[in-house]
Amino acid sequence: MHKIVKSFLDEVGKRNQNEPEFMQAVTEVAETVIPYIYQNEIYYGQNILLRMVEPERVVSFRVAWIDDQEEIRVNRGYRIEMNSAIGPYKGGLRFHPNVNLSVLKFLAFEQIFKNSLTTLPMGGGKGGSDFNPKGKTDTEVMRFCQSFMTELFRHIGPNRDIPAGDIGVGSREIGYLFGQYKRLKNEFTGVLTGKGVSWGGSLIRPEATGYGVVYFVEKMLEQKNLNFKDKKVSISGSGNVAQYAAEKVTSLGGKVITMSDSSGFILDKDGIDAEKLNFLMKIKNIDRERISKYAEKFPSATYFQNRTPWRVGCDIALPCATQNELQLVDAKSLIKNGCICVGEGANMPTTSDAISLLIEKKILFAPGKASNAGGVAVSGLEMAQNSLRYNWSREEVDSKLKEIMNEIHNSCVKYGSEKNYINYVKGANIAGFVKVADAMIAQGVV
Ligand code: NDP
Ligand code: 2IT
């Protein structure tokens, strides 16, 4: 089996040179799904995985815009339309200077499996730009978004491809993007998710990814008759996902001791309670400031520059910042300090060797495509509400989100159960694969 997997990866690697993040995501799926294909005749001989790793379409385009000094700037925009077997392309847009084809292809590939796991009819896609919103004024961000959408609008649509937010794309950016789409098409449609509630957005969408991660981890802990009460929780990141994961952990009785940004992390030994989190949300979302301000305000906190939080002892770790932020040395340190569970809020935050170690040591480990699927799931619910021309209440959306996270957990258990251990990586990959593969077989060679 090892040889078969290797020869598949060699073939894909040759066609996708210099795309390390994409190959990392493909490798993780291939190692768990290829053995399954060999045990299940209906998938064998169909080259399904080889078809799945090839995007249905990749769009790359110039984004020219004028900054406040009236200088002409040029960025690169992308949309990866990866797989539409079970629904229209669906996935976020990332604005970050390290965005390139490899990063977006890994994200689009993971999105196929994640969206399949949500139980909702959504295909996989992702897009974005190497534009850096940091330090830009609102008018610069608006001009960039308008220029970006002026090309993107011809490739997307409510039944074709529905983008949303990701790193660097929040409610401000979605607003500017939606405004420009509506103007160009002269149509008010649910072409983006993460919209404001007064113009077609869903309640709970801002909270959904962070809440979903915590609901998923709650289910994992339940398997061991454990819960969040009095657990020390280390979170990385301080953006959308991290903030609402922290809020939910605290509301369930856990103590959030760390959060971070790309400059460093803060350790608050007394815990980041609801009031302190409010302050953090203000500095990150409104002032667009650095997390070090938190330690300046609260004496119980210490700031560690250019460091990640994983050397601090905790019971549960929730990496919610970016890819490959939790490495082998970090996993070793977490295990040594007694960590029992790692739940990914970000996409692929844990390196492959770190995942192998966590699984070998039988630490509860949730891969992002399962545990962070709550965001895109509520995006799916936003699309459903847009089609119904109706809005559900907070309680209705939250209870549907919980139900979906529960279903995803059940799917992981179904396909990932091993002797005395649930391998959530294997479970999520196979469960996500089966639904898409069945649809691809039914639809013929396209
Ligand atoms: P935000 O832009 O709101 O926040 C990102 C956070 O991660 C910030 O604290 C940022 O720090 C930090 N960060 C970004 N890049 C790096 C880096 N290279 N090194 C260290 N820290 C970094 O994004 P989100 O919270 O939306 O996204 C976080 C993760 O969750 C991403 O992996 C995303 O793909 C994933 N995700 C998001 C979903 C969503 O609905 N938003 C859904 C599912 C997954 P700084 O402020 O310094 O930039
Ligand atoms: O990675 C992700 O799942 C997201 N950024 C959310 C995608 C979406 O369409 O809501």
Coordinates of C-alpha atoms and ligand atoms in Angstrom, one line a residue:
M1 CA 0.0 0.0 0.0
H2 CA 2.9 2.3 0.9
K3 CA 4.2 1.9 -2.7
I4 CA 0.8 2.7 -4.3
V5 CA 0.4 5.8 -2.2
K6 CA 3.9 6.9 -3.0
S7 CA 3.5 6.4 -6.8
F8 CA 0.2 8.4 -6.7
L9 CA 1.9 11.2 -4.8
D10 CA 4.9 11.2 -7.2
E11 CA 2.5 11.6 -10.1
V12 CA 0.6 14.5 -8.5
G13 CA 3.9 16.0 -7.3
K14 CA 5.3 16.1 -10.8
R15 CA 2.3 18.0 -12.0
N16 CA 2.3 20.4 -9.1
Q17 CA 5.9 21.4 -8.5
N18 CA 6.7 24.1 -6.0
E19 CA 3.4 23.7 -4.3
P20 CA 4.4 22.4 -0.8
E21 CA 1.2 23.3 1.1
F22 CA -1.0 21.7 -1.6
M23 CA 1.1 18.5 -1.6
Q24 CA 0.9 18.4 2.2
A25 CA -2.9 18.5 2.1
V26 CA -3.0 15.9 -0.7
T27 CA -0.6 13.6 1.1
E28 CA -2.7 13.6 4.3
V29 CA -5.8 12.6 2.3
A30 CA -4.1 10.1 0.0
E31 CA -2.6 8.2 3.0
T32 CA -6.0 7.5 4.5
V33 CA -8.3 7.4 1.4
I34 CA -6.2 5.2 -1.0
P35 CA -6.3 2.2 1.4
Y36 CA -10.1 2.7 1.7
I37 CA -10.4 2.8 -2.1
Y38 CA -8.5 -0.5 -2.4
Q39 CA -10.9 -2.1 0.1
N40 CA -14.0 -0.8 -1.7
E41 CA -14.6 -2.1 -5.2
I42 CA -17.0 0.6 -6.3
Y43 CA -14.3 3.2 -6.0
Y44 CA -11.5 1.1 -7.4
G45 CA -10.3 1.8 -11.0
Q46 CA -12.2 5.1 -11.3
N47 CA -9.2 7.4 -10.7
I48 CA -11.4 9.5 -8.5
L49 CA -8.6 10.9 -6.3
L50 CA -6.6 11.8 -9.3
R51 CA -9.6 13.7 -10.7
M52 CA -10.2 15.4 -7.3
V53 CA -6.7 16.8 -7.0
E54 CA -7.0 18.6 -10.4
P55 CA -9.0 21.8 -10.0
E56 CA -12.0 22.1 -12.3
R57 CA -10.9 25.6 -13.0
V58 CA -8.3 28.1 -11.8
V59 CA -8.7 31.8 -12.4
S60 CA -5.8 34.2 -11.9
F61 CA -6.2 37.9 -12.6
R62 CA -4.6 41.3 -12.2
V63 CA -6.0 43.6 -9.5
A64 CA -4.8 47.2 -10.1
W65 CA -5.9 49.9 -7.7
I66 CA -4.9 53.4 -6.5
D67 CA -3.7 54.0 -2.9
D68 CA -4.2 57.1 -0.8
Q69 CA -1.0 58.7 -2.2
E70 CA -2.4 58.2 -5.7
E71 CA 0.2 55.6 -6.5
I72 CA -0.9 52.7 -8.7
R73 CA -0.6 49.3 -7.0
V74 CA -0.9 45.9 -8.6
N75 CA -1.9 42.7 -6.8
R76 CA -2.7 39.2 -8.0
G77 CA -6.2 37.8 -7.5
Y78 CA -7.3 34.1 -7.7
R79 CA -10.3 31.9 -7.5
I80 CA -9.8 28.1 -7.4
E81 CA -12.9 26.2 -8.5
M82 CA -11.9 22.8 -7.2
N83 CA -14.9 20.5 -7.3
S84 CA -18.6 21.0 -8.0
A85 CA -19.8 17.3 -7.7
I86 CA -22.2 17.9 -4.8
G87 CA -23.0 21.6 -5.2
P88 CA -21.8 25.0 -6.4
Y89 CA -18.2 26.0 -5.5
K90 CA -18.1 27.3 -1.9
G91 CA -15.3 28.7 0.1
G92 CA -13.6 31.8 1.5
L93 CA -11.4 34.5 0.2
R94 CA -8.0 35.2 1.9
F95 CA -6.2 38.5 1.7
H96 CA -2.7 38.0 3.0
P97 CA 0.8 38.7 1.6
N98 CA 1.7 35.0 1.6
V99 CA -1.2 34.0 -0.6
N100 CA -0.1 32.0 -3.7
L101 CA -1.4 29.2 -5.8
S102 CA -0.1 26.5 -3.5
V103 CA -1.8 28.0 -0.4
L104 CA -5.1 28.5 -2.2
K105 CA -5.1 25.1 -3.8
F106 CA -4.5 23.4 -0.4
L107 CA -7.4 25.4 1.0
A108 CA -9.7 24.6 -1.9
F109 CA -8.8 20.9 -1.8
E110 CA -9.5 20.7 2.0
Q111 CA -12.8 22.6 1.4
I112 CA -14.1 19.7 -0.8
F113 CA -14.0 17.3 2.1
K114 CA -15.1 19.9 4.7
N115 CA -18.1 20.9 2.7
S116 CA -19.1 17.4 2.1
L117 CA -18.9 16.7 5.9
T118 CA -21.3 19.5 6.7
T119 CA -24.2 17.4 5.1
L120 CA -25.1 20.5 3.0
P121 CA -24.9 20.6 -0.8
M122 CA -21.7 22.6 -1.4
G123 CA -18.7 22.0 -3.7
G124 CA -15.2 23.2 -2.9
G125 CA -13.5 26.4 -3.8
K126 CA -11.2 29.1 -2.4
G127 CA -9.8 32.4 -3.6
G128 CA -8.0 35.5 -2.5
S129 CA -5.1 37.8 -3.1
D130 CA -1.6 38.7 -2.0
F131 CA -3.0 42.1 -1.0
N132 CA -2.1 43.0 2.6
P133 CA -5.0 44.8 4.4
K134 CA -2.7 45.6 7.3
G135 CA -2.0 49.3 7.7
K136 CA -4.4 50.2 4.8
T137 CA -7.1 52.8 5.2
D138 CA -10.8 51.9 4.8
T139 CA -10.9 53.7 1.5
E140 CA -7.9 51.8 0.2
V141 CA -9.4 48.5 1.2
M142 CA -12.7 49.6 -0.5
R143 CA -10.9 50.5 -3.7
F144 CA -9.0 47.2 -3.7
C145 CA -12.2 45.2 -3.1
Q146 CA -14.0 47.0 -5.9
S147 CA -11.2 46.3 -8.3
F148 CA -10.9 42.7 -7.2
M149 CA -14.7 42.1 -7.7
T150 CA -14.7 43.9 -11.1
E151 CA -12.9 40.8 -12.4
L152 CA -14.2 38.2 -10.0
F153 CA -17.9 38.9 -10.6
R154 CA -17.9 37.2 -14.0
H155 CA -16.8 33.9 -12.5
I156 CA -19.2 33.7 -9.5
G157 CA -22.9 33.6 -8.8
P158 CA -25.4 32.3 -6.3
N159 CA -25.7 28.9 -8.2
R160 CA -22.2 28.9 -9.5
D161 CA -19.6 29.9 -6.9
I162 CA -20.2 31.6 -3.5
P163 CA -17.2 33.2 -1.8
A164 CA -17.0 34.2 1.9
G165 CA -14.4 35.5 4.3
D166 CA -11.1 33.9 5.6
I167 CA -7.9 35.5 6.9
G168 CA -7.9 39.2 6.2
V169 CA -11.5 39.2 4.8
G170 CA -14.1 40.0 7.4
S171 CA -17.4 41.9 7.5
R172 CA -15.8 45.1 6.1
E173 CA -14.4 43.4 3.1
I174 CA -17.5 41.3 2.4
G175 CA -19.5 44.6 2.5
Y176 CA -17.4 46.3 -0.1
L177 CA -17.2 43.1 -2.3
F178 CA -21.0 42.7 -2.2
G179 CA -21.7 46.3 -3.0
Q180 CA -19.5 46.1 -6.1
Y181 CA -21.1 42.8 -7.2
K182 CA -24.6 44.2 -6.8
R183 CA -23.7 47.3 -8.8
L184 CA -22.1 45.4 -11.6
K185 CA -24.9 42.8 -11.9
N186 CA -27.8 45.0 -10.9
E187 CA -29.0 42.1 -8.9
F188 CA -29.5 41.5 -5.1
T189 CA -28.5 37.9 -4.6
G190 CA -26.8 35.7 -2.1
V191 CA -23.6 35.6 -4.0
L192 CA -21.4 36.0 -0.9
T193 CA -21.9 34.7 2.6
G194 CA -20.9 36.5 5.8
K195 CA -23.1 39.4 4.8
G196 CA -24.4 41.9 7.4
V197 CA -27.6 40.7 9.1
S198 CA -29.6 43.7 7.7
W199 CA -28.6 42.9 4.1
G200 CA -29.0 39.1 3.8
G201 CA -26.5 37.8 6.4
S202 CA -27.3 35.0 8.9
L203 CA -27.2 35.4 12.6
I204 CA -24.4 33.3 14.2
R205 CA -22.3 33.4 11.0
P206 CA -19.6 35.5 12.7
E207 CA -19.5 33.1 15.7
A208 CA -20.0 29.9 13.7
T209 CA -16.4 28.7 13.1
G210 CA -15.2 29.4 16.7
Y211 CA -18.4 28.0 18.3
G212 CA -18.3 25.0 16.0
V213 CA -14.8 24.1 17.0
V214 CA -15.7 24.1 20.6
Y215 CA -18.9 22.1 20.0
F216 CA -16.8 19.5 18.1
V217 CA -14.2 19.3 20.9
E218 CA -17.0 19.0 23.4
K219 CA -18.2 15.8 21.6
M220 CA -14.6 14.4 21.5
L221 CA -14.2 15.0 25.3
E222 CA -17.6 13.4 25.9
Q223 CA -16.2 10.2 24.4
K224 CA -13.9 10.1 27.4
N225 CA -16.5 11.3 29.9
L226 CA -14.7 14.7 30.0
N227 CA -15.8 18.3 29.4
F228 CA -14.5 21.9 29.3
K229 CA -15.1 22.7 33.0
D230 CA -11.9 24.0 34.6
K231 CA -9.8 23.0 31.7
K232 CA -6.9 25.2 30.8
V233 CA -7.2 26.1 27.1
S234 CA -4.5 27.5 24.9
I235 CA -5.7 29.3 21.8
S236 CA -3.6 30.8 19.0
G237 CA -4.7 33.6 16.8
S238 CA -7.0 36.5 17.8
G239 CA -9.1 36.9 14.7
N240 CA -12.6 35.8 14.0
V241 CA -12.2 32.1 14.7
A242 CA -10.0 32.5 17.9
Q243 CA -12.3 35.2 19.4
Y244 CA -15.5 33.1 19.3
A245 CA -13.7 29.9 20.2
A246 CA -12.5 31.8 23.3
E247 CA -16.0 33.1 24.1
K248 CA -17.5 29.6 23.9
V249 CA -14.8 27.9 25.9
T250 CA -15.3 30.5 28.7
S251 CA -19.1 30.1 28.7
L252 CA -18.6 26.3 29.1
G253 CA -16.5 26.8 32.2
G254 CA -13.0 26.5 30.6
K255 CA -10.2 28.9 31.2
V256 CA -8.5 30.5 28.1
I257 CA -5.0 31.2 29.0
T258 CA -3.4 32.3 25.7
M259 CA -4.2 34.1 22.5
S260 CA -1.8 35.4 19.8
D261 CA -1.3 37.3 16.6
S262 CA 1.5 37.2 14.0
S263 CA 3.8 39.3 16.3
G264 CA 3.6 37.1 19.4
F265 CA 1.3 35.7 22.2
I266 CA -0.2 36.8 25.5
L267 CA -0.4 34.5 28.5
D268 CA -3.0 35.5 31.1
K269 CA -2.7 33.2 34.1
D270 CA -6.1 34.4 35.4
G271 CA -7.8 33.5 32.2
I272 CA -9.2 35.7 29.4
D273 CA -12.8 36.1 30.7
A274 CA -15.7 37.7 28.8
E275 CA -14.8 41.2 29.9
K276 CA -11.2 40.9 28.9
L277 CA -12.2 39.3 25.6
N278 CA -14.4 42.3 24.8
F279 CA -11.3 44.5 25.2
L280 CA -9.3 42.2 22.9
M281 CA -12.1 42.3 20.3
K282 CA -12.0 46.1 20.4
I283 CA -8.2 46.3 19.9
K284 CA -8.3 43.7 17.1
N285 CA -11.5 44.5 15.3
I286 CA -12.0 48.2 15.7
D287 CA -8.6 49.7 16.4
R288 CA -6.9 47.1 14.2
E289 CA -4.0 47.1 16.8
R290 CA -1.5 44.4 18.0
I291 CA -2.3 41.9 20.8
S292 CA 0.6 43.3 22.9
K293 CA -1.9 46.1 24.0
Y294 CA -3.7 43.4 26.0
A295 CA -0.7 42.9 28.2
E296 CA -0.3 46.6 28.6
K297 CA -3.9 46.8 30.0
F298 CA -4.1 43.7 32.2
P299 CA -1.3 43.1 34.8
S300 CA -2.2 39.4 35.0
A301 CA -0.9 39.0 31.4
T302 CA 2.6 38.7 29.9
Y303 CA 3.4 39.3 26.3
F304 CA 5.9 37.1 24.5
Q305 CA 7.2 38.6 21.2
N306 CA 7.7 36.4 18.1
R307 CA 6.7 33.3 20.0
T308 CA 3.8 30.8 19.6
P309 CA 1.8 29.7 22.7
W310 CA 2.5 25.9 22.5
R311 CA 5.3 25.7 25.2
V312 CA 2.8 26.8 27.8
G313 CA 1.2 23.9 29.7
C314 CA -2.5 23.4 28.9
D315 CA -5.2 20.7 28.8
I316 CA -6.6 21.6 25.4
A317 CA -4.9 23.4 22.5
L318 CA -6.9 25.1 19.8
P319 CA -4.7 26.4 17.0
C320 CA -6.9 29.1 15.3
A321 CA -4.3 31.3 13.3
T322 CA -2.8 29.8 10.2
Q323 CA -1.2 26.8 8.4
N324 CA 1.8 25.0 9.9
E325 CA 1.8 27.0 13.1
L326 CA 2.0 23.9 15.4
Q327 CA 5.1 21.9 14.7
L328 CA 6.7 18.7 15.9
V329 CA 8.6 20.4 18.8
D330 CA 5.4 22.1 19.8
A331 CA 3.5 18.8 19.8
K332 CA 6.2 17.2 21.9
S333 CA 6.0 20.1 24.4
L334 CA 2.2 19.9 24.5
I335 CA 2.3 16.2 25.2
K336 CA 5.0 16.6 27.9
N337 CA 2.9 19.2 29.6
G338 CA -0.2 17.0 29.8
C339 CA -2.3 18.2 26.9
I340 CA -5.1 15.8 26.1
C341 CA -6.7 17.3 23.0
V342 CA -5.8 19.4 20.0
G343 CA -8.7 20.8 18.0
E344 CA -7.9 22.7 14.8
G345 CA -9.7 25.9 14.3
A346 CA -7.4 27.1 11.5
N347 CA -6.9 25.2 8.2
M348 CA -3.9 22.7 8.4
P349 CA -2.3 24.5 11.4
T350 CA -0.6 21.3 12.5
T351 CA 2.4 19.9 10.5
S352 CA 2.2 16.3 9.3
D353 CA 5.0 15.0 11.6
A354 CA 3.2 16.7 14.6
I355 CA -0.1 15.1 13.6
S356 CA 1.6 11.6 13.4
L357 CA 3.1 12.1 16.9
L358 CA -0.2 13.2 18.4
I359 CA -2.0 10.2 16.9
E360 CA 0.8 7.8 17.9
K361 CA 0.4 9.0 21.5
K362 CA -3.4 8.7 21.3
I363 CA -4.0 12.4 22.0
L364 CA -7.5 13.4 20.8
F365 CA -6.8 15.2 17.5
A366 CA -9.4 17.0 15.4
P367 CA -8.4 18.0 11.8
G368 CA -9.7 21.4 10.7
K369 CA -11.8 20.0 7.9
A370 CA -14.0 18.4 10.5
S371 CA -13.7 20.8 13.5
N372 CA -13.7 24.1 11.7
A373 CA -16.6 23.2 9.3
G374 CA -19.1 25.2 11.4
G375 CA -18.2 28.4 9.5
V376 CA -19.0 27.1 6.1
A377 CA -21.9 25.1 7.5
V378 CA -23.6 28.4 8.6
S379 CA -22.6 29.9 5.3
G380 CA -24.7 27.1 3.8
L381 CA -27.5 28.0 6.1
E382 CA -27.1 31.7 5.0
M383 CA -27.6 30.5 1.4
A384 CA -30.7 28.5 2.4
Q385 CA -32.2 31.6 4.1
N386 CA -31.4 33.8 1.1
S387 CA -33.1 31.3 -1.2
L388 CA -36.1 31.2 1.2
R389 CA -36.1 35.0 1.5
Y390 CA -36.4 34.5 5.2
N391 CA -34.3 34.7 8.4
W392 CA -34.0 32.2 11.1
S393 CA -33.5 33.3 14.8
R394 CA -30.2 33.0 16.6
E395 CA -31.4 30.0 18.5
E396 CA -32.5 28.2 15.3
V397 CA -29.2 28.7 13.6
D398 CA -27.2 27.8 16.7
S399 CA -29.1 24.6 17.2
K400 CA -28.7 23.7 13.5
L401 CA -24.9 24.4 13.9
K402 CA -24.7 22.1 16.9
E403 CA -26.6 19.4 15.1
I404 CA -24.2 19.6 12.1
M405 CA -21.1 19.5 14.3
N406 CA -22.6 16.5 16.0
E407 CA -23.3 14.8 12.6
I408 CA -19.7 15.5 11.5
H409 CA -18.5 13.9 14.8
N410 CA -20.6 10.9 14.1
S411 CA -19.2 10.5 10.6
C412 CA -15.6 10.7 11.9
V413 CA -16.5 8.0 14.5
K414 CA -18.1 5.8 11.7
Y415 CA -15.1 5.8 9.4
G416 CA -12.3 6.5 11.9
S417 CA -12.8 4.1 14.8
E418 CA -9.8 2.0 15.6
K419 CA -9.0 -0.2 18.6
N420 CA -9.4 2.1 21.7
Y421 CA -9.0 5.2 19.6
I422 CA -10.9 7.4 17.2
N423 CA -8.6 8.5 14.3
Y424 CA -10.5 11.7 13.3
V425 CA -8.1 12.4 10.4
K426 CA -8.9 9.1 8.8
G427 CA -12.6 9.4 9.7
A428 CA -13.0 12.9 8.3
N429 CA -11.1 12.2 5.1
I430 CA -13.0 9.0 4.3
A431 CA -16.4 10.3 5.2
G432 CA -15.8 13.5 3.2
F433 CA -14.5 11.5 0.2
V434 CA -17.4 9.0 0.0
K435 CA -20.1 11.5 -0.6
V436 CA -18.2 13.4 -3.3
A437 CA -16.9 10.1 -4.9
D438 CA -20.4 8.7 -5.2
A439 CA -21.6 11.9 -6.9
M440 CA -18.6 11.9 -9.3
I441 CA -19.2 8.3 -10.3
A442 CA -22.9 9.0 -10.9
Q443 CA -22.1 12.0 -13.1
G444 CA -19.6 10.2 -15.3
V445 CA -16.2 11.2 -16.5
V446 CA -16.3 15.0 -16.5
Ligands
NDP1 P1 -8.6 36.6 10.8 O1 -7.9 37.3 9.7 O2 -9.8 37.1 11.5 O3 -7.5 36.2 11.9 C1 -6.3 35.6 11.7 C2 -5.5 35.5 12.9 O4 -4.4 34.7 12.7 C3 -4.9 36.8 13.4 O5 -4.8 36.8 14.8 C4 -3.6 36.9 12.7 O6 -2.6 37.7 13.3 C5 -3.2 35.4 12.8 N1 -2.3 35.1 11.7 C6 -2.5 35.2 10.3 N2 -1.5 34.8 9.6 C7 -0.5 34.5 10.5 C8 0.8 34.0 10.4 N3 1.4 33.8 9.2 N4 1.5 33.7 11.5 C9 0.9 33.8 12.7 N5 -0.3 34.3 12.9 C10 -1.0 34.6 11.8 O7 -8.8 35.1 10.2 P2 -9.8 33.9 10.7 O8 -9.9 34.0 12.2 O9 -11.0 34.0 9.9 O10 -9.0 32.6 10.2 C11 -8.1 31.9 11.0 C12 -7.9 30.5 10.5 O11 -9.1 29.9 10.5 C13 -7.4 30.4 9.1 O12 -6.6 29.3 8.9 C14 -8.7 30.2 8.3 O13 -8.4 29.6 7.0 C15 -9.4 29.3 9.2 N6 -10.9 29.3 9.0 C16 -11.6 30.4 9.0 C17 -13.0 30.3 8.9 C18 -13.9 31.5 9.0 O14 -15.1 31.4 8.9 N7 -13.4 32.7 9.1 C19 -13.7 29.0 8.7 C20 -12.8 27.9 8.8 C21 -11.5 28.0 8.9 P3 -2.5 39.3 12.8 O15 -3.6 40.0 13.4 O16 -1.2 39.7 13.3 O17 -2.6 39.2 11.3
2IT2 O1 -12.1 27.8 5.5 C1 -13.3 28.0 5.6 O2 -14.1 27.0 5.7 C2 -13.8 29.3 5.5 N1 -13.0 30.3 5.4 C3 -15.3 29.6 5.4 C4 -15.8 29.4 4.0 C5 -17.2 29.8 3.8 O3 -17.6 29.7 2.6 O4 -17.9 30.2 4.7

